[in-house]
Every structure is written in structure tokens, then in C-alpha cells.
Amino acid sequence: MPTTPPSPSLPLLFLLLVLCSAAALNGDPFALKFREAPQFYNSPSCPPPLPPSAAATCSVNALVHVAMTLDVAYLRGSMAAILSVLQHTACPQSVQFHFVASAAIPYLNATVATTFPYLSYRVYPFDDHPRVAGLISTSIRAALDRPLNYARSYIGRLLPAGCPRRVVYLDSDVILVDDILTLSATPLPDDAVLAAPEYCNANLTAYFTPTFWANPSLSMTFERGRRRQPCYFNTGVMVVDLDRWREGGYTEQIEEWMELQKRMRIYELGSLPPFLLTFAGRIAAVDHRWNQHGLGGDNYRGLCRELHPGPVSLLHWSGKGKPWVRLDAGRPCPLDVLWAPYDLRQAPFAIDDS
């Protein structure tokens, strides 16, 4: 007479849960599970929703196109950022996402699809990353040297020509608390390729080496006499006209600065300086509320930061410290609690009631 195999004992189930939890807490990103995000619907004034798809073609009917990178190590931040975009816009079903990834694409694609089953998006392989790696010079922090950190320089090549024309680029460590439609609608004058919050009182000396400033042919890049006010801007939040980007050959210009850096060491900080050299003083300004950056602390110690004065539409944990890491470690900065409500990570010990 056949016998029914014994069910796993409760102690064994508990042990398995502990092991899975330990894997997640010990930094195995593939052990992380995400719960399904709530669905958000268009307001009556919005156009018809985009069809949900994990392989969407670029839609001219999308009100906003958002470009982001997807990376296993930062996926928890990306999920929170996507949720914040959808939650705070009047037309969430009219937002189309364009994700760039260089590894683990099937896993990333499946994770986004199950977490946001109503989303219109596509994942674009960053196939140039081996060549890009050869252009990268070491910086002050290893995380800044990953090729995917430079993917923002290649969005004109990665995304299809003609659609989208305008894209909002967002880093994975941001949270929006305002409608992305407002950011996307930032006016771009005829001579501007991109728009971002500028900080014209910033001291650019710290971003470039003495070799750069001692060479007149280089330091004159920021001469006011050349009608370029040397204003700092953070590349984690940008509105980009991709047609103008391609016409101006700006990916090639950024690569030229990276090649010079390999020969002369003219800057220290990752992918930001080539953008400053190419665009600073030539961009459309966006209100500072759209990039309350630096919340991750400085690049050396990750010290806590406070908000800049004024209103807030976007919180950006740029810098060394990430809110999910500090929250898990039980050592959050005060502002990390503002990120926590958008965290879609499934608790390690969550057990389905069914």
C-alpha cells in the first residue's frame, strides 16, 4: 500500500527560511524577492493607457519616456524609483520605461515584469560595455567605475531613433514625490540638448586635477569669455532631447574627454566630469526641487546629509550611502525614512497565508 511521503517538519521549514533570509541579508542580490506593486490608473484627463508589455515598442502616445539603468546590485533602489514615478503622476499608464542593462537581463526582465505587471517597458542590452570599460579610468570609489554607470552617455545610441525624442533620465537611487509630467515638460531652448538643476556657486576646482587647471587649453573650457558659466549639475536627473544629442555627436565628445583622461588624468570622479566638460554652461536650468541630491553622503565616508533649503519634488541618495543598505544595517540617516515607504522588497520571513 503506497505511503504518503512525510511533509517537511516545521523546524526544517524554519531553517530554510533562515537560510534564505541570511542569503538576502548577506548581500546575495538574487535572493531578494519583491512584492507586486499596486496598480495606478490614469486620471480622466489623460490619454488612453499604453498596453502593458515587457517588450514594448517605443510609443509616440506615451506622455513621458523614462530611461534608467537596471543592475542587480541596485535593483532594490530601481524598484522604489519606478514605484514613486507611478504613484505621483496623474497619468501613470501613459509613462513608458526604457531600461538599460549589461548583465543578468533575463532575471531583471522577469523581476520587473512580476513586480509591475501593468508596466509598458523594454530592456535594452548595453552591449558596448566591454569597449566602454577600456575608456574608464579609476576614480575615488569603485562603484563609480562600473561600465553601466556610463550608460547615460550612450542613450542616444541605445534607444531607437525618432522615438522617443525626449527622455527623462533617472538614477536608481531617487524617489519622486511630484508629477514627472512637470519635469518632462521642461522647456529646452533651441541651443540646449539637456536640462538639469544647475548649481552655479559650486566650486568646480574640486572636480578636476591640478593638471587640468594648469593647462590653459583645457581650463579655458570654462572661461566666461567663451560664454560658458561653469555651473555644476548632477547627471542623475536629466531631461534630454535625443535628436539633438545625436545630431551634435555628444556621445563622441564625451568619449574624447575620457580618452584624454586616460592619457593625462584630468579628473577624479567617475562619469560626471566628462558631462561637465561637454555640457556645463550649455544646459537649460531646472528648479532645484527636482534634484535634492547628496543624500547618500560624501563619497568617502557616507555621512548623513540634510535637505537643501526649499521645496522638494525629487529626493536623490547620490553619494556613498544608500538608504536600503543603512536601513537593513539598523543605522539609517534621518532622511532614509522617506525612502522606506517605497521599498518593495518582500520581507524574508513573509509566509503566504494560503
mmCIF file with all atom_site columns, C-alpha atoms in Angstrom, residues 6 9 59 73 82 90 93 100 113 119 137 140 158 196 228 231 254 280 291 328:
data_model
loop_
_atom_site.group_PDB
_atom_site.id
_atom_site.type_symbol
_atom_site.label_atom_id
_atom_site.label_alt_id
_atom_site.label_comp_id
_atom_site.label_asym_id
_atom_site.label_entity_id
_atom_site.label_seq_id
_atom_site.pdbx_PDB_ins_code
_atom_site.Cartn_x
_atom_site.Cartn_y
_atom_site.Cartn_z
_atom_site.occupancy
_atom_site.B_iso_or_equiv
_atom_site.pdbx_formal_charge
_atom_site.auth_seq_id
_atom_site.auth_comp_id
_atom_site.auth_asym_id
_atom_site.auth_atom_id
_atom_site.pdbx_PDB_model_num
ATOM 1  C CA . PRO A 1 6   ? 6.199  12.912 5.151   1.00 0.00 ? 6   PRO A CA 1
ATOM 2  C CA . SER A 1 9   ? 8.749  19.453 9.599   1.00 0.00 ? 9   SER A CA 1
ATOM 3  C CA . SER A 1 59  ? 5.173  54.552 -28.300 1.00 0.00 ? 59  SER A CA 1
ATOM 4  C CA . ALA A 1 73  ? 23.127 45.310 -7.044  1.00 0.00 ? 73  ALA A CA 1
ATOM 5  C CA . ILE A 1 82  ? 9.718  53.197 -10.520 1.00 0.00 ? 82  ILE A CA 1
ATOM 6  C CA . ALA A 1 90  ? -1.610 61.921 -12.903 1.00 0.00 ? 90  ALA A CA 1
ATOM 7  C CA . GLN A 1 93  ? -0.487 54.377 -17.557 1.00 0.00 ? 93  GLN A CA 1
ATOM 8  C CA . VAL A 1 100 ? 19.467 49.629 -19.925 1.00 0.00 ? 100 VAL A CA 1
ATOM 9  C CA . ALA A 1 113 ? 7.508  42.024 -15.098 1.00 0.00 ? 113 ALA A CA 1
ATOM 10 C CA . LEU A 1 119 ? 4.027  48.415 -16.989 1.00 0.00 ? 119 LEU A CA 1
ATOM 11 C CA . SER A 1 137 ? 39.843 55.490 -15.538 1.00 0.00 ? 137 SER A CA 1
ATOM 12 C CA . ILE A 1 140 ? 37.737 57.729 -5.902  1.00 0.00 ? 140 ILE A CA 1
ATOM 13 C CA . LEU A 1 158 ? 20.761 52.568 -27.249 1.00 0.00 ? 158 LEU A CA 1
ATOM 14 C CA . ALA A 1 196 ? 19.002 69.655 -15.243 1.00 0.00 ? 196 ALA A CA 1
ATOM 15 C CA . ARG A 1 228 ? 30.147 79.248 -20.586 1.00 0.00 ? 228 ARG A CA 1
ATOM 16 C CA . CYS A 1 231 ? 27.861 75.569 -13.376 1.00 0.00 ? 231 CYS A CA 1
ATOM 17 C CA . ILE A 1 254 ? 32.218 62.578 -24.026 1.00 0.00 ? 254 ILE A CA 1
ATOM 18 C CA . ALA A 1 280 ? 28.284 72.787 -18.269 1.00 0.00 ? 280 ALA A CA 1
ATOM 19 C CA . ASN A 1 291 ? 17.182 67.065 -7.545  1.00 0.00 ? 291 ASN A CA 1
ATOM 20 C CA . ASP A 1 328 ? 18.990 46.975 6.770   1.00 0.00 ? 328 ASP A CA 1
#
